[in-house]
Amino acid sequence: MNRLLTFWAGQASHHAGQVDTLFLGLAVLAVLLSAPVFILITWFAVKYRRGKPADRTHAVNRNVWLEVSWAAIPFLATVAFYLWSTGLFIDLYQPPAEALAINAVGKQWMWKFQHPGGQAEINELHVPAGQAVVVTLASQDVIHSLFVPALRLKQDVVPGRYTRLWFRADAAGSYALVCAQFCGTDHAVMGGQLVVQTPADYARWLAAAGTDGSLAAQGAVLFRQMGCSGCHGAASTVHAPPLEGLYGRPVPLANGQVVTADDQYLRDSILLPQAQVAAGYPAIMPTYQNVLGEEDVLKLVAYIKSLANAQPGGGHE
Amino acid sequence: MRTIAPLLTVWAALLALLGLTVGASLVLTGTPSLIASLAIAGLKAALVVWVFMQLRREGGLMRVMALGAVFWLLILLGYLVLDYATR
Amino acid sequence: MSEATAEVSYLEHGHSLKSWLLTTDHKRIAILYFLSITLFFFVGGAAAALIRIDLLTPEADLMSNEGYNRAFTLHGVIMVWFFLIPSIPNTFGNFLVPLMIGARDLAFPRLNLLSWYIYMVGGLFTIAVLVLGGVDTGWTFYTPLSSMFANGNVILAATAIFVVGFSSILTGLNFIVTVHRLRCPGMTWGRLPLFVWSIYATSLILVLATPVLSITLVLIAAERLFGIGVFNPALGGDPLLYQHLFWFYSHPAVYIMILPALGVISELVATAARKPVFGYRFVAGSSIAIAILGFLVWGHHMFVAGQSMYASAVFSFLSLAVAVPSGIKVYNWTATLYKGHIALDPPFLFAMSFIGLFVVGGMTGLILAMLAVDVHVHDTYFVVAHFHYIMVGGTVSAYFGALHYWWPKMMGRMLPLVWGRLSAIFIFLGFNLTFFPQFILGYLGMPRRYHVYPAEFQTLHVLSSAGASVLGLAYLLPFTYLLYSLRHGGKAPPNPWGATGLEWTVPSPPPQHNFHELPTVDGPPYQYPVEVDGEREAAHG
Amino acid sequence: MADTAQARQRETTLMGMYLFLGSEIMLFGGLFAVALALRLMHPQEIVAASKHLHYGIGAANTVVLLTSSLAVALAVAAAEAGKIKGTVVGLQAGAGLGIGFLALKAVEYVSEYHERLLPALAPPEAFANPAAHLFMDLYLIATSLHAVHVTIGVGLLAGLALRVHHRSLALPRQATGVEVVGLYWHLVDVIWIFLYPVLYLVR
């Protein structure tokens, strides 16, 4: 029972506490709005039971002002809660800039996580307490949903695009982490735990977890292995856009549009290269859809992001 | 003849509008093109509904029945614009 | 037509199978629907029983993961499209709308029969899905799971729902035209029974929303068959577009399921209190308001799906607005009871339990509409509990209330009131024991569609399963005594409850053409008191 | 008395038909919603993909369908005036033009097949980009669903012409029967009026 209240419903973040307060407020409102109905129906059923003598004179069949008031007053009360709740919701779309960036990939039926340092884990996510963490979510196959009850947060993971979830866990401990969106046969066992550690413990965990270099470094290896450098490298003779200094900048496309080179753009350019072709370059890039998984793509994106401040054509290595 | 003449006129107008929409598509691009083509389509549809389908001789209730679905369709399309334009 | 034939009831008018299967009498078609819907209710209920038995323990003991997924998918598909949506409109709506408005039949009697046949063809497809091993996508058929990954009979199931959709459209169309065109002299809109108002509002949704589901299912089938996929992310398509189209239908479909129930309750409350419904205009108007506002809130199913934040904020706000007309109805029913002459007969007990459960379902719906809370409880048992309070606590209670209330009219036999009261009470208790623990489970974080679950949740699940067994038996109970009453129940007088409404002015069961002479209405609805002629005493006997 | 009963019956039937047409609008409305979403997601690619369609054939087909609508409207007018021959000719012309529409559509499909533009029959690589593939998916679904409606309409018109010809539908007493089928046919026309610019004329 104790585990039920900590592992599942514990308040692992300030946001969780705020949601609980909001929920309690709404529960009180619900009781206030419905109690009159319950009490009056029962009371009337007893008092005005057929055959029982009672004062039934001056019964009214309509009263517009009464009806308008019991339509309007509950509505106005809920509007106040709407403002409160929507405020909390909008916060979820504004991760702090300094947040620790972690990648998550949902696939039937497991969760894979990548830390910036290159540490990878399955069905377990270690994060430091007190620090904002923004999780970039990708799906390898169907829609999943990353749900951590103790954070009162969930976000669907939609194939074909990146969604984000950010939180700041306060209390060290282990919390349930599950998939909330039905995703096929083993949906019910697609879960694990979120381990919130003190920053020192987290640093120790990072050091102990084996890694083949940072995520960007792993991306750089892939970049060579998959032959990306053959065209996008400095020494290449193929006319392909350079990737140094690309991330976060506007990219003019062949069709005249201008898009920002964000994570989603980089992902789409690797998996659906014909969708958004950069202006001035031939549309010759092959798709890597059946070659690279979402995890590899995330590594490549991390690598390209690491080049954000490098000079085009300059030695970045 | 009194019933036939308007039908023929409307038919000629419909063909003219078709020519106009094809012509517009050759000249205009982007949003103006979209607006022009949908406006012309709307006009053509209105002519068909009003004259060929004889909605002009029906009462208000029947008109609401015939056109109500358009309103509901606009709800669907409107929300899609809201989501896709701000996602 | 001579006096003698006019007195023959619709039940006595021909006994051959053909006289039933080729009938165009709205009352007989209502009975056909009643039988077929009851069948599907028990098939869907059996799936629910399997689910609840399996959830007694945290491990997978009764079914495999795959088997469990198929069980809840089938439960959802059957209960939504083959029980809830046709339940009240196609049985009681069919039977009562012409009687209530003083007409001899629906506007298109043959179309009505065709609707039933289409429903049965859809039903056969569903049975085929069941026999061939089921389908494993959930009733929501989310892409790309349904279109690319699921290995069940998705196309067959989509076909079943596609087909039954046409039954819905044609039925809705029939009701709308009937209400517009066949009201008897004096039956103005302001005099229509509230049940007719709610059926009218429901029909609007049936006609306008169902086709969008049909085309969406076509797109899913095309994606599976030919790789034609606008929802396929591997091709740059958008899975969320599917959700938009699906919920554009499926949220209004929730109102298809609950609106007729709201209409039933208005009738039951007025009769029980022997008083006009308080604020007739508000109650009637709120049905139409629900039907229209119901189209504006579908995005509240997608708050965490990845739709735009702004869309979420708008959908959340409008979801609060749709609660207003529902609230009006509940408060107005309460006011109707004030200074009434309330009889605690079975229909009223069902109505009371409806109001209680609907209020809980509605209030939790309000909570779910709040964005920050929904982020936590979306796709958990909280949602499961919420919509079962509306669909089962609400619609099914109203369905049973209607069954008890109009049974004497439909079958010409009285039912044992004591047993009726008992089953109303048991259904209420069993229902709450089943579903209230699920609110707690949900807030604690138990996701829906989980077949194996952490041991900590077992206590609440066992409570829920215990409640489900009470509920299951309580649902069986009425069918036994109602069957019994067909043979042994006392003959029903025309108006056993002392109610207003044209349906109570004709004999029970009504003659084949309803009215010997078309009635004329010259006053507002619900004009109590009604002369009862000691008939209710006969009912007790 | 008989006249008012007839007028009432006509109104009832028309109302039912208009509601059915409303549901047809929503059926195609789902596809228009898809078209809108595609356009919002991939504006430029949709323009490029649309340019591959034979807008000339589409325009010719629009002329055919508009003319058939005229023929049917004339048939309805004739039916209401009790002119049997005029009704039959109008209905037959409408049905014939409908068959012409289908034939042109078939020619168009065949040439698109050869140009490797038809999804399901051409590999995904044949398309310039994913959005073009999606657009052609929509094109194929929308036009084939419309063609199904045209086929049903042709059947209804031809059947009606036969019944009027054999006097099994008495005119002008049962002119509503002609009118109702006419409504269906005009709606099929209206849907094409919107499909044509939405699919062929995206610029």
JSON list of C-alpha atoms in Angstrom, two decimals, chain A residues 3-5 8-9 19-20 22-23 26 30 33-34 37-38 40-41 44-45 48-50 55-57 59-63 66-68 70-71 75 78-79 81-82 85-86 88-90 92-93 108 141-143 147 149 152-156 158-161 178-190 272 289, chain C residues 65-66 69 72 136-137 142-145 149 233-234 239-240 243 271-272 274 276 278-279 282 304-306 309 312-313 316-317 320-321 324 328 330-332 334-335 337-344 352 355-356 359 363 366-367 370-373 375-376 378-380 443-445 447-452 454 456-457 536:
[
{"chain": "A", "resi": 3, "resn": "ARG", "atom": "CA", "xyz": [4.40, 1.65, -2.51]},
{"chain": "A", "resi": 4, "resn": "LEU", "atom": "CA", "xyz": [1.08, 2.56, -4.12]},
{"chain": "A", "resi": 5, "resn": "LEU", "atom": "CA", "xyz": [1.24, 6.02, -2.63]},
{"chain": "A", "resi": 8, "resn": "TRP", "atom": "CA", "xyz": [2.59, 5.59, -8.25]},
{"chain": "A", "resi": 9, "resn": "ALA", "atom": "CA", "xyz": [0.99, 8.63, -6.74]},
{"chain": "A", "resi": 19, "resn": "VAL", "atom": "CA", "xyz": [-2.22, 19.46, -10.05]},
{"chain": "A", "resi": 20, "resn": "ASP", "atom": "CA", "xyz": [-3.34, 17.78, -6.85]},
{"chain": "A", "resi": 22, "resn": "LEU", "atom": "CA", "xyz": [-6.34, 21.90, -8.57]},
{"chain": "A", "resi": 23, "resn": "PHE", "atom": "CA", "xyz": [-7.94, 18.47, -8.54]},
{"chain": "A", "resi": 26, "resn": "LEU", "atom": "CA", "xyz": [-12.40, 20.74, -8.58]},
{"chain": "A", "resi": 30, "resn": "ALA", "atom": "CA", "xyz": [-18.14, 19.10, -7.99]},
{"chain": "A", "resi": 33, "resn": "LEU", "atom": "CA", "xyz": [-22.63, 21.67, -7.45]},
{"chain": "A", "resi": 34, "resn": "SER", "atom": "CA", "xyz": [-24.03, 18.18, -7.14]},
{"chain": "A", "resi": 37, "resn": "VAL", "atom": "CA", "xyz": [-29.28, 17.63, -6.44]},
{"chain": "A", "resi": 38, "resn": "PHE", "atom": "CA", "xyz": [-28.62, 14.56, -4.30]},
{"chain": "A", "resi": 40, "resn": "LEU", "atom": "CA", "xyz": [-33.10, 17.65, -2.72]},
{"chain": "A", "resi": 41, "resn": "ILE", "atom": "CA", "xyz": [-34.07, 14.62, -4.79]},
{"chain": "A", "resi": 44, "resn": "PHE", "atom": "CA", "xyz": [-38.46, 15.56, -2.13]},
{"chain": "A", "resi": 45, "resn": "ALA", "atom": "CA", "xyz": [-38.90, 11.85, -2.75]},
{"chain": "A", "resi": 48, "resn": "TYR", "atom": "CA", "xyz": [-43.73, 14.56, -1.40]},
{"chain": "A", "resi": 49, "resn": "ARG", "atom": "CA", "xyz": [-44.28, 10.86, -1.61]},
{"chain": "A", "resi": 50, "resn": "ARG", "atom": "CA", "xyz": [-47.59, 10.14, -3.29]},
{"chain": "A", "resi": 55, "resn": "ASP", "atom": "CA", "xyz": [-48.13, 21.42, 1.43]},
{"chain": "A", "resi": 56, "resn": "ARG", "atom": "CA", "xyz": [-48.30, 21.29, -2.33]},
{"chain": "A", "resi": 57, "resn": "THR", "atom": "CA", "xyz": [-49.87, 24.66, -2.96]},
{"chain": "A", "resi": 59, "resn": "ALA", "atom": "CA", "xyz": [-46.17, 24.76, -7.17]},
{"chain": "A", "resi": 60, "resn": "VAL", "atom": "CA", "xyz": [-44.46, 26.56, -10.06]},
{"chain": "A", "resi": 61, "resn": "ASN", "atom": "CA", "xyz": [-43.69, 25.13, -13.45]},
{"chain": "A", "resi": 62, "resn": "ARG", "atom": "CA", "xyz": [-41.13, 27.61, -14.63]},
{"chain": "A", "resi": 63, "resn": "ASN", "atom": "CA", "xyz": [-38.97, 30.44, -13.44]},
{"chain": "A", "resi": 66, "resn": "LEU", "atom": "CA", "xyz": [-33.92, 30.73, -11.49]},
{"chain": "A", "resi": 67, "resn": "GLU", "atom": "CA", "xyz": [-33.00, 28.65, -14.51]},
{"chain": "A", "resi": 68, "resn": "VAL", "atom": "CA", "xyz": [-30.63, 31.24, -15.91]},
{"chain": "A", "resi": 70, "resn": "TRP", "atom": "CA", "xyz": [-28.34, 27.82, -12.20]},
{"chain": "A", "resi": 71, "resn": "ALA", "atom": "CA", "xyz": [-26.95, 27.74, -15.68]},
{"chain": "A", "resi": 75, "resn": "PHE", "atom": "CA", "xyz": [-20.45, 28.04, -15.49]},
{"chain": "A", "resi": 78, "resn": "THR", "atom": "CA", "xyz": [-15.84, 26.57, -13.76]},
{"chain": "A", "resi": 79, "resn": "VAL", "atom": "CA", "xyz": [-14.39, 29.40, -15.84]},
{"chain": "A", "resi": 81, "resn": "PHE", "atom": "CA", "xyz": [-10.95, 26.87, -12.66]},
{"chain": "A", "resi": 82, "resn": "TYR", "atom": "CA", "xyz": [-10.41, 26.91, -16.41]},
{"chain": "A", "resi": 85, "resn": "SER", "atom": "CA", "xyz": [-5.84, 24.90, -15.11]},
{"chain": "A", "resi": 86, "resn": "THR", "atom": "CA", "xyz": [-4.95, 26.40, -18.48]},
{"chain": "A", "resi": 88, "resn": "LEU", "atom": "CA", "xyz": [-0.65, 25.22, -15.48]},
{"chain": "A", "resi": 89, "resn": "PHE", "atom": "CA", "xyz": [-1.04, 23.58, -18.89]},
{"chain": "A", "resi": 90, "resn": "ILE", "atom": "CA", "xyz": [0.70, 26.35, -20.79]},
{"chain": "A", "resi": 92, "resn": "LEU", "atom": "CA", "xyz": [4.11, 22.49, -19.85]},
{"chain": "A", "resi": 93, "resn": "TYR", "atom": "CA", "xyz": [4.90, 23.97, -23.25]},
{"chain": "A", "resi": 108, "resn": "GLN", "atom": "CA", "xyz": [6.75, -1.95, -29.32]},
{"chain": "A", "resi": 141, "resn": "ASP", "atom": "CA", "xyz": [6.28, 2.39, -34.78]},
{"chain": "A", "resi": 142, "resn": "VAL", "atom": "CA", "xyz": [2.87, 3.27, -33.33]},
{"chain": "A", "resi": 143, "resn": "ILE", "atom": "CA", "xyz": [1.64, 5.96, -30.96]},
{"chain": "A", "resi": 147, "resn": "PHE", "atom": "CA", "xyz": [3.24, 8.63, -18.46]},
{"chain": "A", "resi": 149, "resn": "PRO", "atom": "CA", "xyz": [1.93, 9.34, -12.53]},
{"chain": "A", "resi": 152, "resn": "ARG", "atom": "CA", "xyz": [1.14, 14.03, -13.09]},
{"chain": "A", "resi": 153, "resn": "LEU", "atom": "CA", "xyz": [2.44, 14.21, -16.64]},
{"chain": "A", "resi": 154, "resn": "LYS", "atom": "CA", "xyz": [2.01, 12.34, -19.84]},
{"chain": "A", "resi": 155, "resn": "GLN", "atom": "CA", "xyz": [2.68, 13.03, -23.48]},
{"chain": "A", "resi": 156, "resn": "ASP", "atom": "CA", "xyz": [1.80, 10.99, -26.52]},
{"chain": "A", "resi": 158, "resn": "VAL", "atom": "CA", "xyz": [3.65, 10.24, -32.25]},
{"chain": "A", "resi": 159, "resn": "PRO", "atom": "CA", "xyz": [5.49, 8.46, -35.04]},
{"chain": "A", "resi": 160, "resn": "GLY", "atom": "CA", "xyz": [6.82, 10.86, -37.62]},
{"chain": "A", "resi": 161, "resn": "ARG", "atom": "CA", "xyz": [7.34, 13.77, -35.29]},
{"chain": "A", "resi": 178, "resn": "VAL", "atom": "CA", "xyz": [4.37, 3.50, -18.13]},
{"chain": "A", "resi": 179, "resn": "CYS", "atom": "CA", "xyz": [2.91, 3.63, -21.60]},
{"chain": "A", "resi": 180, "resn": "ALA", "atom": "CA", "xyz": [-0.58, 5.10, -21.49]},
{"chain": "A", "resi": 181, "resn": "GLN", "atom": "CA", "xyz": [-1.62, 4.88, -25.13]},
{"chain": "A", "resi": 182, "resn": "PHE", "atom": "CA", "xyz": [-2.71, 1.46, -26.32]},
{"chain": "A", "resi": 183, "resn": "CYS", "atom": "CA", "xyz": [0.09, 0.25, -28.58]},
{"chain": "A", "resi": 184, "resn": "GLY", "atom": "CA", "xyz": [-0.55, -3.41, -29.32]},
{"chain": "A", "resi": 185, "resn": "THR", "atom": "CA", "xyz": [-0.03, -6.82, -27.82]},
{"chain": "A", "resi": 186, "resn": "ASP", "atom": "CA", "xyz": [2.28, -6.10, -24.89]},
{"chain": "A", "resi": 187, "resn": "HIS", "atom": "CA", "xyz": [1.05, -2.59, -24.15]},
{"chain": "A", "resi": 188, "resn": "ALA", "atom": "CA", "xyz": [0.38, -3.55, -20.53]},
{"chain": "A", "resi": 189, "resn": "VAL", "atom": "CA", "xyz": [3.98, -4.46, -19.82]},
{"chain": "A", "resi": 190, "resn": "MET", "atom": "CA", "xyz": [5.60, -1.53, -21.57]},
{"chain": "A", "resi": 272, "resn": "LEU", "atom": "CA", "xyz": [12.02, 11.95, -45.76]},
{"chain": "A", "resi": 289, "resn": "GLN", "atom": "CA", "xyz": [13.87, 5.37, -43.51]},
{"chain": "C", "resi": 65, "resn": "ASN", "atom": "CA", "xyz": [-2.13, -10.31, -23.65]},
{"chain": "C", "resi": 66, "resn": "GLU", "atom": "CA", "xyz": [-3.47, -10.68, -27.15]},
{"chain": "C", "resi": 69, "resn": "ASN", "atom": "CA", "xyz": [-6.78, -6.85, -26.11]},
{"chain": "C", "resi": 72, "resn": "PHE", "atom": "CA", "xyz": [-11.83, -5.17, -24.64]},
{"chain": "C", "resi": 136, "resn": "ASP", "atom": "CA", "xyz": [-6.97, -5.92, -31.40]},
{"chain": "C", "resi": 137, "resn": "THR", "atom": "CA", "xyz": [-6.95, -2.16, -31.93]},
{"chain": "C", "resi": 142, "resn": "TYR", "atom": "CA", "xyz": [-5.98, 4.66, -33.71]},
{"chain": "C", "resi": 143, "resn": "THR", "atom": "CA", "xyz": [-3.58, 4.82, -36.62]},
{"chain": "C", "resi": 144, "resn": "PRO", "atom": "CA", "xyz": [-0.93, 3.68, -37.38]},
{"chain": "C", "resi": 145, "resn": "LEU", "atom": "CA", "xyz": [-1.63, 0.79, -34.99]},
{"chain": "C", "resi": 149, "resn": "PHE", "atom": "CA", "xyz": [0.59, -2.89, -37.23]},
{"chain": "C", "resi": 233, "resn": "PRO", "atom": "CA", "xyz": [3.65, 8.90, -40.82]},
{"chain": "C", "resi": 234, "resn": "ALA", "atom": "CA", "xyz": [6.18, 6.90, -42.86]},
{"chain": "C", "resi": 239, "resn": "PRO", "atom": "CA", "xyz": [-1.87, 10.15, -37.41]},
{"chain": "C", "resi": 240, "resn": "LEU", "atom": "CA", "xyz": [-3.49, 13.09, -35.62]},
{"chain": "C", "resi": 243, "resn": "GLN", "atom": "CA", "xyz": [-7.91, 11.34, -34.46]},
{"chain": "C", "resi": 271, "resn": "THR", "atom": "CA", "xyz": [-44.91, 10.91, -14.51]},
{"chain": "C", "resi": 272, "resn": "ALA", "atom": "CA", "xyz": [-43.47, 9.98, -11.14]},
{"chain": "C", "resi": 274, "resn": "ARG", "atom": "CA", "xyz": [-47.44, 13.93, -11.57]},
{"chain": "C", "resi": 276, "resn": "PRO", "atom": "CA", "xyz": [-45.20, 19.18, -15.59]},
{"chain": "C", "resi": 278, "resn": "PHE", "atom": "CA", "xyz": [-40.08, 22.35, -14.63]},
{"chain": "C", "resi": 279, "resn": "GLY", "atom": "CA", "xyz": [-39.02, 24.80, -17.34]},
{"chain": "C", "resi": 282, "resn": "PHE", "atom": "CA", "xyz": [-35.16, 25.17, -21.15]},
{"chain": "C", "resi": 304, "resn": "VAL", "atom": "CA", "xyz": [-1.90, 15.06, -24.82]},
{"chain": "C", "resi": 305, "resn": "ALA", "atom": "CA", "xyz": [-1.97, 13.71, -28.38]},
{"chain": "C", "resi": 306, "resn": "GLY", "atom": "CA", "xyz": [0.23, 16.48, -29.76]},
{"chain": "C", "resi": 309, "resn": "MET", "atom": "CA", "xyz": [-1.70, 24.14, -27.39]},
{"chain": "C", "resi": 312, "resn": "SER", "atom": "CA", "xyz": [-6.43, 22.49, -26.64]},
{"chain": "C", "resi": 313, "resn": "ALA", "atom": "CA", "xyz": [-7.24, 25.71, -24.80]},
{"chain": "C", "resi": 316, "resn": "SER", "atom": "CA", "xyz": [-11.20, 22.87, -23.07]},
{"chain": "C", "resi": 317, "resn": "PHE", "atom": "CA", "xyz": [-13.24, 26.04, -22.76]},
{"chain": "C", "resi": 320, "resn": "LEU", "atom": "CA", "xyz": [-17.14, 23.57, -20.08]},
{"chain": "C", "resi": 321, "resn": "ALA", "atom": "CA", "xyz": [-19.85, 25.25, -22.13]},
{"chain": "C", "resi": 324, "resn": "VAL", "atom": "CA", "xyz": [-24.27, 24.01, -19.05]},
{"chain": "C", "resi": 328, "resn": "ILE", "atom": "CA", "xyz": [-29.93, 22.75, -16.67]},
{"chain": "C", "resi": 330, "resn": "VAL", "atom": "CA", "xyz": [-30.48, 17.99, -13.88]},
{"chain": "C", "resi": 331, "resn": "TYR", "atom": "CA", "xyz": [-31.49, 21.05, -11.87]},
{"chain": "C", "resi": 332, "resn": "ASN", "atom": "CA", "xyz": [-34.82, 21.24, -13.68]},
{"chain": "C", "resi": 334, "resn": "THR", "atom": "CA", "xyz": [-34.90, 18.28, -9.28]},
{"chain": "C", "resi": 335, "resn": "ALA", "atom": "CA", "xyz": [-37.21, 21.29, -9.32]},
{"chain": "C", "resi": 337, "resn": "LEU", "atom": "CA", "xyz": [-40.05, 16.94, -7.94]},
{"chain": "C", "resi": 338, "resn": "TYR", "atom": "CA", "xyz": [-40.72, 19.89, -5.63]},
{"chain": "C", "resi": 339, "resn": "LYS", "atom": "CA", "xyz": [-44.31, 19.69, -4.41]},
{"chain": "C", "resi": 340, "resn": "GLY", "atom": "CA", "xyz": [-45.02, 16.70, -6.61]},
{"chain": "C", "resi": 341, "resn": "HIS", "atom": "CA", "xyz": [-46.87, 13.47, -5.89]},
{"chain": "C", "resi": 342, "resn": "ILE", "atom": "CA", "xyz": [-43.94, 11.13, -6.13]},
{"chain": "C", "resi": 343, "resn": "ALA", "atom": "CA", "xyz": [-44.46, 7.40, -6.57]},
{"chain": "C", "resi": 344, "resn": "LEU", "atom": "CA", "xyz": [-41.42, 5.22, -5.98]},
{"chain": "C", "resi": 352, "resn": "MET", "atom": "CA", "xyz": [-33.26, 8.59, -9.62]},
{"chain": "C", "resi": 355, "resn": "ILE", "atom": "CA", "xyz": [-29.68, 11.31, -12.16]},
{"chain": "C", "resi": 356, "resn": "GLY", "atom": "CA", "xyz": [-27.21, 10.39, -9.43]},
{"chain": "C", "resi": 359, "resn": "VAL", "atom": "CA", "xyz": [-24.25, 13.85, -12.14]},
{"chain": "C", "resi": 363, "resn": "MET", "atom": "CA", "xyz": [-18.91, 16.34, -12.84]},
{"chain": "C", "resi": 366, "resn": "LEU", "atom": "CA", "xyz": [-15.92, 18.70, -16.09]},
{"chain": "C", "resi": 367, "resn": "ILE", "atom": "CA", "xyz": [-12.77, 17.73, -14.21]},
{"chain": "C", "resi": 370, "resn": "MET", "atom": "CA", "xyz": [-9.51, 20.86, -17.29]},
{"chain": "C", "resi": 371, "resn": "LEU", "atom": "CA", "xyz": [-6.26, 20.72, -19.22]},
{"chain": "C", "resi": 372, "resn": "ALA", "atom": "CA", "xyz": [-3.75, 20.30, -16.41]},
{"chain": "C", "resi": 373, "resn": "VAL", "atom": "CA", "xyz": [-5.80, 17.55, -14.76]},
{"chain": "C", "resi": 375, "resn": "VAL", "atom": "CA", "xyz": [-2.73, 15.56, -18.72]},
{"chain": "C", "resi": 376, "resn": "HIS", "atom": "CA", "xyz": [-2.53, 13.35, -15.64]},
{"chain": "C", "resi": 378, "resn": "HIS", "atom": "CA", "xyz": [-6.08, 10.94, -19.63]},
{"chain": "C", "resi": 379, "resn": "ASP", "atom": "CA", "xyz": [-5.99, 7.28, -20.72]},
{"chain": "C", "resi": 380, "resn": "THR", "atom": "CA", "xyz": [-6.26, 6.08, -17.14]},
{"chain": "C", "resi": 443, "resn": "TYR", "atom": "CA", "xyz": [-5.98, 9.07, -10.24]},
{"chain": "C", "resi": 444, "resn": "LEU", "atom": "CA", "xyz": [-3.34, 6.80, -8.73]},
{"chain": "C", "resi": 445, "resn": "GLY", "atom": "CA", "xyz": [-2.04, 6.23, -12.24]},
{"chain": "C", "resi": 447, "resn": "PRO", "atom": "CA", "xyz": [-3.54, 3.18, -17.24]},
{"chain": "C", "resi": 448, "resn": "ARG", "atom": "CA", "xyz": [-6.50, 1.81, -19.16]},
{"chain": "C", "resi": 449, "resn": "ARG", "atom": "CA", "xyz": [-6.27, -1.26, -21.38]},
{"chain": "C", "resi": 450, "resn": "TYR", "atom": "CA", "xyz": [-3.81, -2.89, -18.97]},
{"chain": "C", "resi": 451, "resn": "HIS", "atom": "CA", "xyz": [-4.20, -6.54, -18.52]},
{"chain": "C", "resi": 452, "resn": "VAL", "atom": "CA", "xyz": [-1.35, -7.17, -16.12]},
{"chain": "C", "resi": 454, "resn": "PRO", "atom": "CA", "xyz": [1.14, -3.90, -10.35]},
{"chain": "C", "resi": 456, "resn": "GLU", "atom": "CA", "xyz": [-0.66, -2.63, -5.38]},
{"chain": "C", "resi": 457, "resn": "PHE", "atom": "CA", "xyz": [-3.79, -2.07, -7.42]},
{"chain": "C", "resi": 536, "resn": "ARG", "atom": "CA", "xyz": [-52.94, 2.10, -10.83]}
]
